[in-house]
Every structure is written in C-alpha cells, then in structure tokens.
Tab-separated table of C-alpha atoms in Angstrom:
chain	number	residue	atom	x	y	z
A	1	MET	CA	7.266	5.171	8.704
A	2	LYS	CA	7.018	4.446	12.443
A	3	HIS	CA	6.807	0.718	11.685
A	4	ILE	CA	9.987	0.906	9.606
A	5	ILE	CA	11.768	2.697	12.473
A	6	THR	CA	10.641	0.022	14.971
A	7	MET	CA	11.670	-2.652	12.485
A	8	PHE	CA	15.077	-1.037	12.035
A	9	LEU	CA	15.681	-0.699	15.784
A	10	SER	CA	14.687	-4.334	16.409
A	11	SER	CA	16.921	-5.441	13.559
A	12	LEU	CA	19.836	-3.316	14.782
A	13	PHE	CA	19.635	-4.650	18.354
A	14	LEU	CA	19.148	-8.154	17.032
A	15	PHE	CA	22.302	-7.875	14.966
A	16	LEU	CA	24.204	-6.379	17.902
A	17	THR	CA	23.034	-9.315	20.038
A	18	LEU	CA	24.277	-11.683	17.344
A	19	PHE	CA	27.578	-9.810	17.131
A	20	TYR	CA	28.002	-9.952	20.916
A	21	TYR	CA	27.233	-13.669	20.881
A	22	TRP	CA	29.760	-14.188	18.098
A	23	GLN	CA	32.465	-12.353	20.092
A	24	ARG	CA	31.693	-14.229	23.284
A	25	ASP	CA	31.689	-17.502	21.374
A	26	ILE	CA	35.220	-16.802	20.096
A	27	GLU	CA	36.355	-16.003	23.648
A	28	PHE	CA	34.797	-19.204	24.947
A	29	GLN	CA	36.401	-21.229	22.174
A	30	LYS	CA	39.795	-19.781	23.060
A	31	GLN	CA	39.287	-20.638	26.699
A	32	LEU	CA	38.121	-24.130	25.820
A	33	GLU	CA	41.164	-24.657	23.619
A	34	LYS	CA	43.332	-23.983	26.641
A	35	ILE	CA	41.854	-26.924	28.483
A	36	GLU	CA	44.528	-29.598	28.742
A	37	MET	CA	44.299	-32.823	30.589
A	38	ARG	CA	47.349	-33.962	32.541
A	39	VAL	CA	47.721	-37.652	33.138
A	40	PHE	CA	50.205	-38.821	35.738
A	41	ILE	CA	51.780	-42.240	35.190
A	42	ASP	CA	53.543	-44.039	37.964
A	43	SER	CA	57.312	-43.887	37.372
A	44	GLY	CA	57.566	-47.580	38.224
A	45	SER	CA	55.097	-48.715	35.589
A	46	ASP	CA	55.406	-49.277	31.824
A	47	LYS	CA	55.014	-45.758	30.454
A	48	GLU	CA	54.890	-46.805	26.772
A	49	ALA	CA	52.137	-49.352	27.388
A	50	ALA	CA	50.075	-46.819	29.369
A	51	MET	CA	50.529	-44.198	26.633
A	52	ALA	CA	49.410	-46.691	23.972
A	53	LEU	CA	46.232	-47.338	25.951
A	54	ILE	CA	45.654	-43.604	26.496
A	55	VAL	CA	46.015	-42.736	22.812
A	56	ASN	CA	43.513	-45.450	21.893
A	57	THR	CA	40.917	-44.128	24.308
A	58	GLU	CA	37.825	-42.699	22.576
A	59	GLY	CA	37.962	-38.915	22.154
A	60	VAL	CA	41.735	-38.613	22.603
A	61	THR	CA	43.246	-36.841	19.601
A	62	GLY	CA	46.815	-36.366	20.749
A	63	LEU	CA	49.424	-36.855	23.482
A	64	LYS	CA	52.371	-34.823	24.546
A	65	GLU	CA	55.006	-35.972	26.961
A	66	ILE	CA	55.747	-33.233	29.419
A	67	GLU	CA	59.283	-33.070	30.597
A	68	GLU	CA	60.287	-32.508	34.198
A	69	PRO	CA	59.679	-28.813	34.798
A	70	ASP	CA	62.810	-26.608	34.804
A	71	ILE	CA	62.226	-25.517	38.353
A	72	ILE	CA	62.536	-29.122	39.575
A	73	LYS	CA	65.593	-29.655	37.384
A	74	ASN	CA	67.210	-26.563	38.923
A	75	MET	CA	66.360	-27.733	42.421
A	76	ARG	CA	67.900	-31.104	41.703
A	77	GLY	CA	71.073	-29.379	40.382
A	78	ARG	CA	71.464	-26.976	43.279
A	79	SER	CA	70.354	-29.188	46.125
A	80	ARG	CA	73.017	-31.010	47.979
A	81	SER	CA	70.393	-33.140	49.548
A	82	GLU	CA	70.305	-36.641	48.228
A	83	ILE	CA	66.619	-36.868	49.146
A	84	LEU	CA	65.536	-34.826	46.172
A	85	ASP	CA	67.629	-36.972	43.832
A	86	LYS	CA	65.962	-40.045	45.197
A	87	VAL	CA	62.448	-38.688	44.617
A	88	GLU	CA	60.876	-40.462	41.653
A	89	LEU	CA	58.405	-38.071	40.088
A	90	PRO	CA	55.601	-39.580	37.943
A	91	TYR	CA	55.622	-39.232	34.172
A	92	VAL	CA	53.358	-36.416	33.051
A	93	ILE	CA	51.435	-36.745	29.790
A	94	GLY	CA	49.372	-33.960	28.200
A	95	VAL	CA	46.208	-35.412	26.667
A	96	TYR	CA	44.260	-33.533	23.959
A	97	SER	CA	40.686	-34.125	23.037
A	98	SER	CA	38.576	-32.774	20.183
A	99	LYS	CA	35.540	-32.553	22.457
A	100	ARG	CA	35.582	-30.170	25.375
A	101	GLU	CA	32.143	-30.603	26.882
A	102	GLU	CA	32.090	-30.764	30.644
A	103	GLY	CA	30.417	-34.173	30.801
A	104	PHE	CA	32.700	-35.668	28.194
A	105	LEU	CA	35.852	-34.468	29.954
A	106	LYS	CA	34.574	-35.944	33.219
A	107	GLU	CA	33.952	-39.291	31.529
A	108	LEU	CA	37.313	-39.222	29.756
A	109	ALA	CA	39.122	-38.484	33.009
A	110	ALA	CA	37.343	-41.429	34.657
A	111	ARG	CA	38.276	-43.749	31.754
A	112	LEU	CA	41.904	-42.614	31.831
A	113	LYS	CA	42.065	-43.160	35.584
A	114	GLY	CA	41.129	-46.785	34.954
A	115	ILE	CA	44.222	-47.438	32.833
A	116	GLU	CA	46.947	-49.440	34.524
A	117	GLY	CA	49.784	-47.238	35.739
A	118	VAL	CA	47.756	-44.020	35.759
A	119	ILE	CA	47.850	-42.553	39.233
A	120	GLY	CA	46.024	-39.308	38.593
A	121	VAL	CA	44.251	-37.126	36.045
A	122	LEU	CA	43.922	-33.369	36.311
A	123	TYR	CA	42.093	-30.995	33.955
A	124	GLY	CA	40.847	-28.180	36.142
A	125	ASP	CA	37.360	-29.666	36.503
A	126	LYS	CA	36.056	-26.804	38.629
A	127	ALA	CA	37.247	-24.192	36.136
A	128	VAL	CA	35.747	-26.204	33.258
A	129	ALA	CA	32.417	-26.458	35.122
A	130	GLU	CA	32.453	-22.710	35.767
A	131	LEU	CA	33.265	-21.978	32.140
A	132	TRP	CA	30.475	-24.196	30.821
A	133	LYS	CA	28.036	-22.684	33.312
A	134	GLU	CA	28.934	-19.240	32.004
A	135	ILE	CA	28.563	-20.425	28.368
A	136	ARG	CA	25.090	-21.799	29.136
A	137	GLU	CA	24.003	-18.619	30.923
A	138	VAL	CA	25.228	-16.362	28.136
A	139	LYS	CA	23.486	-18.548	25.552
A	140	ILE	CA	20.158	-18.543	27.418
A	141	ILE	CA	20.229	-14.769	27.967
A	142	LEU	CA	21.186	-13.978	24.385
A	143	ILE	CA	18.694	-16.409	22.870
A	144	THR	CA	15.911	-14.917	25.036
A	145	VAL	CA	16.883	-11.369	24.077
A	146	GLY	CA	17.179	-12.465	20.435
A	147	LEU	CA	13.717	-14.050	20.433
A	148	ILE	CA	12.145	-10.949	22.014
A	149	LEU	CA	13.790	-8.734	19.396
A	150	LEU	CA	12.746	-11.130	16.654
A	151	PHE	CA	9.171	-10.929	17.920
A	152	PHE	CA	9.258	-7.135	17.777
A	153	PHE	CA	10.782	-7.283	14.312
A	154	GLY	CA	8.044	-9.659	13.132
A	155	LEU	CA	5.331	-7.550	14.766
A	156	SER	CA	6.545	-4.298	13.210
A	157	LEU	CA	6.819	-6.112	9.879
A	158	TYR	CA	3.222	-7.316	10.246
A	159	LEU	CA	2.031	-3.785	11.049
A	160	PHE	CA	4.055	-2.488	8.120
A	161	VAL	CA	2.321	-4.960	5.781
A	162	ASN	CA	-1.067	-3.842	7.104
A	163	SER	CA	-0.182	-0.211	6.568
A	164	LEU	CA	0.726	-0.711	2.909
A	165	ALA	CA	-1.603	1.264	0.655
A	166	VAL	CA	-1.999	-1.730	-1.635
A	167	MET	CA	-3.647	-3.691	1.171
A	168	LYS	CA	-6.684	-1.420	0.923
A	169	TYR	CA	-6.812	-2.189	-2.781
A	170	SER	CA	-7.603	-5.843	-2.232
A	171	LYS	CA	-11.270	-4.845	-1.928
A	172	VAL	CA	-11.100	-3.113	-5.324
A	173	PHE	CA	-9.639	-6.308	-6.752
A	174	LEU	CA	-12.463	-8.276	-5.162
A	175	ILE	CA	-15.364	-6.168	-6.410
A	176	HIS	CA	-14.013	-6.385	-9.937
A	177	GLY	CA	-13.436	-10.122	-9.668
A	178	LYS	CA	-9.672	-9.857	-10.149
A	179	ARG	CA	-7.461	-12.497	-8.571
A	180	PHE	CA	-5.119	-11.402	-5.792
A	181	GLY	CA	-1.975	-12.994	-7.201
A	182	LEU	CA	-0.405	-9.771	-8.443
A	183	LEU	CA	-1.356	-7.947	-5.275
A	184	ARG	CA	0.088	-10.728	-3.123
A	185	ILE	CA	3.360	-10.852	-5.089
A	186	GLY	CA	3.642	-7.063	-4.772
A	187	VAL	CA	3.150	-7.202	-0.999
A	188	ILE	CA	5.648	-10.063	-0.618
A	189	LEU	CA	8.285	-8.319	-2.719
A	190	ARG	CA	7.864	-5.030	-0.893
A	191	THR	CA	8.036	-6.673	2.539
A	192	MET	CA	11.059	-8.776	1.628
A	193	THR	CA	12.855	-5.768	0.148
A	194	VAL	CA	12.172	-3.656	3.232
A	195	SER	CA	13.352	-6.487	5.540
A	196	ILE	CA	16.573	-6.931	3.571
A	197	ILE	CA	17.259	-3.185	3.405
A	198	VAL	CA	16.593	-2.768	7.138
A	199	ALA	CA	18.832	-5.767	7.966
A	200	SER	CA	21.632	-4.518	5.676
A	201	LEU	CA	21.398	-1.055	7.210
A	202	SER	CA	21.666	-2.565	10.707
A	203	VAL	CA	24.820	-4.428	9.672
A	204	GLU	CA	26.305	-1.337	8.054
A	205	ILE	CA	25.615	0.883	11.051
A	206	SER	CA	26.982	-1.762	13.429
A	207	TYR	CA	30.127	-2.084	11.303
A	208	LEU	CA	30.705	1.673	11.154
A	209	SER	CA	30.108	2.007	14.900
A	210	HIS	CA	32.490	-0.885	15.548
A	211	ARG	CA	35.171	0.751	13.408
A	212	TYR	CA	34.616	4.073	15.140
A	213	ILE	CA	34.818	2.570	18.620
A	214	THR	CA	37.804	0.284	17.957
A	215	GLY	CA	39.463	2.906	15.722
A	216	SER	CA	40.585	0.330	13.191
A	217	SER	CA	39.192	-1.413	10.159
A	218	GLN	CA	41.459	-4.365	10.906
A	219	SER	CA	39.759	-5.294	14.181
A	220	SER	CA	37.634	-8.389	13.969
A	221	PHE	CA	34.046	-7.840	12.893
A	222	ILE	CA	31.552	-10.640	12.526
A	223	THR	CA	32.369	-12.801	9.490
A	224	ASN	CA	30.692	-12.297	6.097
A	225	GLN	CA	29.072	-15.717	6.386
A	226	TRP	CA	27.182	-14.641	9.523
A	227	VAL	CA	26.265	-11.296	7.949
A	228	TYR	CA	24.794	-12.969	4.842
A	229	CYS	CA	22.978	-15.480	7.012
A	230	PHE	CA	21.486	-12.654	9.086
A	231	ILE	CA	20.319	-10.697	6.029
A	232	ILE	CA	18.878	-13.802	4.331
A	233	ILE	CA	17.020	-14.855	7.484
A	234	MET	CA	15.541	-11.361	7.884
A	235	GLY	CA	14.451	-11.471	4.238
A	236	LEU	CA	12.845	-14.874	4.806
A	237	ILE	CA	11.006	-13.529	7.852
A	238	GLY	CA	9.670	-10.787	5.570
A	239	LEU	CA	8.553	-13.426	3.085
A	240	PHE	CA	6.885	-15.456	5.845
A	241	VAL	CA	5.032	-12.515	7.419
A	242	ALA	CA	3.815	-11.218	4.036
A	243	SER	CA	2.682	-14.710	3.016
A	244	LEU	CA	0.538	-14.958	6.151
A	245	LYS	CA	-1.626	-12.102	4.943
A	246	LYS	CA	-5.003	-13.201	3.689
A	247	PHE	CA	-6.813	-11.472	0.851
A	248	PRO	CA	-9.117	-9.642	0.581
A	249	VAL	CA	-8.380	-7.569	3.649
A	250	SER	CA	-11.555	-6.768	5.568
A	251	ASP	CA	-12.221	-3.288	6.949
B	1	MET	CA	-30.074	-14.120	-12.612
B	2	ILE	CA	-30.825	-13.334	-8.927
B	3	GLU	CA	-33.152	-15.242	-6.657
B	4	PHE	CA	-33.921	-14.726	-2.985
B	5	VAL	CA	-35.682	-17.762	-1.478
B	6	ASP	CA	-37.255	-17.234	1.965
B	7	VAL	CA	-34.349	-15.097	3.038
B	8	SER	CA	-34.271	-14.006	6.643
B	9	PHE	CA	-31.841	-11.444	7.941
B	10	PRO	CA	-33.104	-10.217	11.304
B	11	PRO	CA	-34.099	-7.591	12.117
B	12	VAL	CA	-34.207	-6.258	8.544
B	13	PHE	CA	-36.458	-8.841	6.902
B	14	LYS	CA	-37.969	-12.277	7.277
B	15	ASP	CA	-38.855	-14.888	4.639
B	16	PHE	CA	-38.152	-12.461	1.821
B	17	SER	CA	-38.381	-13.864	-1.717
B	18	PHE	CA	-38.042	-12.395	-5.167
B	19	ARG	CA	-36.566	-13.343	-8.513
B	20	ILE	CA	-34.889	-11.264	-11.193
B	21	GLU	CA	-34.737	-12.769	-14.660
B	22	LYS	CA	-31.910	-12.217	-17.084
B	23	GLY	CA	-32.229	-8.901	-18.893
B	24	GLU	CA	-34.599	-7.281	-16.372
B	25	PHE	CA	-34.355	-3.745	-14.984
B	26	PHE	CA	-35.438	-4.267	-11.405
B	27	ILE	CA	-35.982	-1.369	-9.039
B	28	LEU	CA	-36.218	-2.058	-5.328
B	29	VAL	CA	-37.996	0.764	-3.534
B	30	GLY	CA	-38.074	1.354	0.168
B	31	LYS	CA	-37.636	3.925	2.902
B	32	THR	CA	-34.499	4.300	4.985
B	33	GLY	CA	-33.922	1.121	7.005
B	34	ALA	CA	-36.244	-0.970	4.825
B	35	GLY	CA	-33.391	-3.263	3.776
B	36	LYS	CA	-32.272	-1.898	0.409
B	37	THR	CA	-28.552	-1.899	1.222
B	38	THR	CA	-28.878	-5.277	2.965
B	39	THR	CA	-30.409	-6.685	-0.228
B	40	ILE	CA	-27.434	-5.464	-2.284
B	41	ARG	CA	-24.992	-6.802	0.326
B	42	LEU	CA	-26.744	-10.173	0.279
B	43	ALA	CA	-26.834	-10.268	-3.513
B	44	SER	CA	-23.133	-9.450	-3.680
B	45	PHE	CA	-22.377	-12.216	-1.133
B	46	GLU	CA	-20.840	-9.680	1.241
B	47	ILE	CA	-23.114	-11.053	3.947
B	48	THR	CA	-24.983	-14.337	4.132
B	49	PRO	CA	-28.613	-14.792	5.188
B	50	LYS	CA	-29.400	-16.274	8.579
B	51	ARG	CA	-32.001	-18.453	6.871
B	52	GLY	CA	-32.973	-19.112	3.288
B	53	GLU	CA	-30.819	-18.896	0.187
B	54	VAL	CA	-29.590	-16.272	-2.240
B	55	MET	CA	-28.759	-17.417	-5.780
B	56	VAL	CA	-26.732	-15.175	-8.069
B	57	MET	CA	-25.716	-16.373	-11.556
B	58	GLY	CA	-26.260	-19.933	-10.408
B	59	MET	CA	-24.062	-19.487	-7.324
B	60	SER	CA	-25.603	-20.169	-3.947
B	61	SER	CA	-25.018	-18.143	-0.779
B	62	ARG	CA	-24.531	-21.465	1.018
B	63	ARG	CA	-20.863	-22.292	1.634
B	64	ILE	CA	-19.762	-19.031	0.119
B	65	SER	CA	-16.103	-18.875	-0.827
B	66	ILE	CA	-13.779	-16.247	-2.169
B	67	GLN	CA	-13.721	-18.093	-5.508
B	68	LYS	CA	-17.514	-17.819	-5.775
B	69	ARG	CA	-17.396	-14.121	-4.986
B	70	LEU	CA	-14.644	-13.548	-7.544
B	71	PHE	CA	-16.698	-15.423	-10.157
B	72	VAL	CA	-19.788	-13.280	-9.510
B	73	PHE	CA	-17.871	-10.001	-9.306
B	74	LYS	CA	-15.922	-10.700	-12.480
B	75	LYS	CA	-19.171	-10.664	-14.410
B	76	SER	CA	-21.021	-8.007	-12.451
B	77	GLY	CA	-20.694	-4.348	-11.639
B	78	LEU	CA	-21.342	-2.781	-8.250
B	79	PHE	CA	-22.323	0.678	-7.170
B	80	LEU	CA	-21.902	0.907	-3.423
B	81	ASP	CA	-22.843	3.335	-0.725
B	82	LYS	CA	-19.136	3.566	0.148
B	83	PRO	CA	-17.193	3.633	-3.139
B	84	VAL	CA	-14.319	1.165	-3.391
B	85	LEU	CA	-11.711	2.841	-5.583
B	86	PHE	CA	-7.951	3.089	-6.053
B	87	GLU	CA	-7.592	6.306	-4.096
B	88	ASN	CA	-4.033	7.089	-5.185
B	89	TYR	CA	-4.676	6.392	-8.852
B	90	SER	CA	-5.967	8.809	-11.433
B	91	LEU	CA	-9.533	8.468	-12.655
B	92	ILE	CA	-8.432	6.983	-15.962
B	93	ARG	CA	-6.257	4.367	-14.212
B	94	ASN	CA	-9.257	3.325	-12.153
B	95	LEU	CA	-11.185	2.736	-15.363
B	96	LEU	CA	-8.322	0.985	-17.123
B	97	PHE	CA	-8.296	-1.523	-14.275
B	98	VAL	CA	-11.663	-2.902	-15.446
B	99	THR	CA	-11.385	-2.427	-19.192
B	100	ASP	CA	-8.590	-2.803	-21.708
B	101	GLY	CA	-10.321	-0.456	-24.111
B	102	ARG	CA	-8.919	3.035	-23.708
B	103	ASP	CA	-11.676	4.479	-25.880
B	104	ARG	CA	-14.338	2.848	-23.781
B	105	ALA	CA	-12.727	4.289	-20.641
B	106	TYR	CA	-12.715	7.801	-22.131
B	107	ASP	CA	-16.319	7.403	-23.346
B	108	SER	CA	-17.450	6.351	-19.897
B	109	LEU	CA	-15.787	9.352	-18.289
B	110	LYS	CA	-17.345	11.601	-20.908
B	111	ILE	CA	-20.839	10.218	-20.253
B	112	VAL	CA	-20.619	11.011	-16.537
B	113	GLY	CA	-18.948	14.371	-17.188
B	114	LEU	CA	-15.558	13.592	-15.645
B	115	LEU	CA	-13.424	13.511	-18.765
B	116	GLU	CA	-11.698	16.795	-17.934
B	117	LYS	CA	-10.632	15.364	-14.601
B	118	LYS	CA	-9.327	12.083	-16.021
B	119	ASP	CA	-5.782	12.639	-14.699
B	120	LEU	CA	-6.822	13.876	-11.264
B	121	THR	CA	-6.054	11.699	-8.233
B	122	THR	CA	-9.231	9.936	-7.114
B	123	SER	CA	-8.849	10.956	-3.456
B	124	ARG	CA	-9.331	14.580	-4.520
B	125	LEU	CA	-12.838	13.993	-5.840
B	126	SER	CA	-15.975	15.159	-4.040
B	127	ARG	CA	-18.556	12.660	-2.789
B	128	GLY	CA	-20.778	13.182	-5.815
B	129	GLU	CA	-17.842	12.875	-8.226
B	130	ARG	CA	-16.792	9.620	-6.595
B	131	ASP	CA	-20.267	8.276	-7.260
B	132	LEU	CA	-19.979	9.421	-10.876
B	133	LEU	CA	-16.644	7.641	-11.156
B	134	GLN	CA	-18.250	4.460	-9.769
B	135	LEU	CA	-20.893	4.733	-12.477
B	136	ALA	CA	-18.267	5.325	-15.159
B	137	ILE	CA	-16.389	2.202	-14.020
B	138	LEU	CA	-19.607	0.198	-14.049
B	139	TYR	CA	-20.437	1.471	-17.535
B	140	ALA	CA	-16.941	0.742	-18.862
B	141	LYS	CA	-17.004	-2.766	-17.430
B	142	ARG	CA	-20.170	-3.701	-19.402
B	143	PRO	CA	-21.233	-6.265	-16.814
B	144	ILE	CA	-23.835	-8.995	-17.238
B	145	LEU	CA	-25.362	-7.878	-13.958
B	146	ALA	CA	-25.273	-4.438	-12.332
B	147	MET	CA	-26.200	-3.966	-8.684
B	148	LEU	CA	-26.624	-0.376	-7.602
B	149	ASP	CA	-27.340	0.878	-4.119
B	150	GLU	CA	-29.116	4.229	-4.416
B	151	PRO	CA	-27.029	5.596	-7.275
B	152	THR	CA	-28.901	8.896	-7.440
B	153	VAL	CA	-28.913	9.780	-3.753
B	154	ASN	CA	-25.855	12.084	-3.915
B	155	LEU	CA	-26.442	13.160	-7.502
B	156	LYS	CA	-29.913	14.666	-7.456
B	157	ASP	CA	-29.134	17.164	-10.236
B	158	LYS	CA	-27.832	14.429	-12.511
B	159	LYS	CA	-30.293	11.678	-11.728
B	160	TRP	CA	-31.951	11.657	-15.153
B	161	GLU	CA	-28.621	11.409	-16.955
B	162	ILE	CA	-27.708	8.526	-14.647
B	163	MET	CA	-31.000	6.783	-15.298
B	164	GLU	CA	-30.512	7.247	-19.037
B	165	MET	CA	-27.057	5.776	-18.755
B	166	LEU	CA	-28.434	2.770	-16.871
B	167	ALA	CA	-31.187	2.403	-19.439
B	168	GLY	CA	-28.492	2.362	-22.137
B	169	LEU	CA	-26.605	-0.313	-20.260
B	170	HIS	CA	-29.837	-2.268	-19.913
B	171	ARG	CA	-30.485	-2.032	-23.640
B	172	ARG	CA	-27.064	-3.579	-24.216
B	173	GLY	CA	-28.206	-6.618	-22.243
B	174	THR	CA	-27.144	-5.904	-18.657
B	175	THR	CA	-29.517	-7.114	-15.956
B	176	ILE	CA	-29.989	-4.325	-13.441
B	177	LEU	CA	-30.868	-4.413	-9.762
B	178	MET	CA	-31.172	-0.902	-8.393
B	179	THR	CA	-32.386	0.396	-5.061
B	180	THR	CA	-33.882	3.812	-4.468
B	181	LYS	CA	-36.208	5.753	-2.224
B	182	ASP	CA	-36.833	8.376	-4.884
B	183	GLU	CA	-40.457	8.086	-6.053
B	184	GLU	CA	-39.790	10.367	-9.039
B	185	VAL	CA	-37.376	7.821	-10.421
B	186	VAL	CA	-39.938	5.058	-9.970
B	187	ASN	CA	-42.711	7.042	-11.658
B	188	ARG	CA	-40.515	8.052	-14.572
B	189	PHE	CA	-39.667	4.454	-15.468
B	190	PRO	CA	-42.990	2.591	-15.162
B	191	ASN	CA	-41.871	-0.158	-17.543
B	192	ASN	CA	-39.255	-1.418	-15.136
B	193	ARG	CA	-40.191	-4.028	-12.613
B	194	ILE	CA	-40.651	-2.405	-9.255
B	195	PHE	CA	-40.627	-4.094	-5.902
B	196	MET	CA	-41.683	-2.294	-2.751
B	197	LEU	CA	-39.897	-3.184	0.463
C-alpha cells in the first residue's frame, strides 16, 4: 500500500508540474504573440518598393501600415507653429512573423535594416531577450522537477512490482517446470492498471482542486489531449517497469 | 538419470561421483553438514559445481539456463527443506497446479491425510503439514524423477507411510533420489541402493 501512496503522490505532483507548465506556456505564447516589429521607412524613399522587399523577406508573414498616431495628428492641428507641419515623419510598418525566437527576430531585424529606405527597426529586443530567458529557466526547472518525480514514480512502481504476491510464485512455477508467460502477463497487466488508475486519480484530484480554487468549471483546465497523453505515458511506464522484471525472482 | 562426475563444491565435498540409473530408488545417507542438501541443490541445478559436472536427464550443469531448469523440473518432482508453495491458495489449488486430474489431486491429499483440509489456505498449515502437502504434490505430479531432501525429518510419526508412498511411486516407474540421516529408514529398505556421504 505504501508503494501505491508514493506512486500516487509522485503522479499527482508530476501532473501538477505538467499543468503548471501548460499554464505558463499559454502565458508565454500570449506574450510572444504581442511581439511586433516596427520598421521605419524614410519618408523620402519609395515606400511601396521597400514594403515589397519587406514582405518577401524570409519569415515575414504579414505587414500592416501604421498611420500617424492621433497624438501627432492633434499636435499638428493645434500647433500654430509651422515647424511641426514641416516635420516629415518616417512611414511606420508593422511586420509580423510566424517565428518568435530571439535569435530569429535578431536576424530578421538585421535583414530588414539592410533594405533600401529602411532607417530603423524596433521590436523590443531587450524585452524579448528577457522573455526568452524566463521561458528557458521555467523549462529547465520544470523538466528537472518532472524528471525527479518521474524517477520516484518509476521507483515506487518497481517496488510495487516486487511486492506483488505473484512475484513469490515464480519459484513455484519454476520447480514445476511451468513457463512464466502467464505470470509475466499478470504482472504487466496489474502494473499497467495500477499506473493508469493512479494517473487518472491524479488528474481527477487536480481537476477538482482546480475547480474548487477557481470556483468555476468554466476556467481553463489542461486540455483533454494532454490529459490522455499523461495517462497513456504513465501506463506505458508501468508496462516498461513490469517488463524489466526477470523471472524467476530469486530470494 | 543422474550422474555426478568428479563434482567439487568446497567445502562440502571434493571429486564426488555417483550415478543413478533410471528406475532406481537411491538413498543418500549422511550426518548434518555432510552435503545431502547440497547434493539435491546441485541435482536440481539450483547451484552449479565449482568443478566437475552434474548430468540430469541428459542435461549438463555446464552453461545452465532457465530453459534447462524448466525442462528438468517439468519432468521431476522436488521435496525441499523450505517448501515452495502458493501460500495464498488452498491445498487443492496447489495440487491442481501440477495435475489436471481432480481425482488424482484428491487421492494424493487422502494418502497424506490432508483431504479434510483441502480448502484451507496453505499459509495456515503447520510445518509438518506443509511437508505433507509437498509430498502430495509430488505424488500427484507422477514425475519421472523425484528428488527429496530429508522428507521424514519433520514427520517422524508418519515416516513409514511416507516411505510406503514413495515405494508406490517407485513401483510406478519414478526414479527416486532421497536424502536422510535416519538409520531406521535405511535399515527398513535394504533393497534400495544406499550411498553413505
């Protein structure tokens, strides 16, 4: 029983780690989606030609012409100074890319800067670097925690297999010259079933706790796809650990 | 059926040889520590000799594998110092594991006097009863070869019934290798081949 409890706790914390990762991943994706590159084109140059070159640059999925901000329009309207009217502001183009990796954005910005008429490219490089640093740190921490929990799950599963009463029976099989096939299948099925039940219970308890804490069934819980993946993987770990067992078991 | 050729297993014995032909009733006699249990363990391929060779049913102790052991054990019956039984099963289920014949299983339990306890869980048996159950299993299995490590040691009051049962098994064609330190048993069966350790 103690092995099942250890197995359940490892599975529960493992699922919670996965759930936390899933939530953080959504947050990161949202933040990454906000990344927009602004390309400034000299007002004296051929805007259309520059835009054609920008849109054909590798990794660029879309462009959006950004109009003169309202605040500048208002200033132009209110100001009696002719200086402001004479100021030629550059054209501003919003550039969208499907890839948002730090290195790729850096390269894209450098390529765009090389286009004739482009006088500047801004995409918040420091913020992007910070964000990617945080993503990497979170990933490393969660993968390490996940692997430790997985180790404990595997270990408790191994001890559970050893504690099965049928394991002692392998010697009875041996002294009567019976093959271990049936015994092995029994051990594998039991271990897989226990792994799947423990994993399902972890998901269920996490879901109920999540509902209780958030107070709503509508709040976002990890998707079914991830849940099924988690349960199947835990079942496969059960299969793997049980298959490692050699028969007959010595004293 | 069994042959020990210059078997050495220090410190128990050195260059030990004997041969048991098919159909023999072979009694190995010796005091405590003489090597009786070691002989059974060697003959059942549980341990391998440091030197020499053990041959059982044409199988050699050299390069022993689980397949070889399964082959030998399928055709033989063992009575061990520490009984190997399904502890959570009833007595009858233990017997039905080695024989399909329900009648044979009941007969075997009747011969050893455990028929009334056929539905009892094995773990609840006394030491002597566990030995009787081992004998019943061996009898029900009808092996070609039976190897018994001091079968009468915990069953002094039933030793003649046990010996009669083994004699019956022998008459049916089972080759028997039995160890004992009981001189009474040896003297009562002078026709059996006896080997002193």
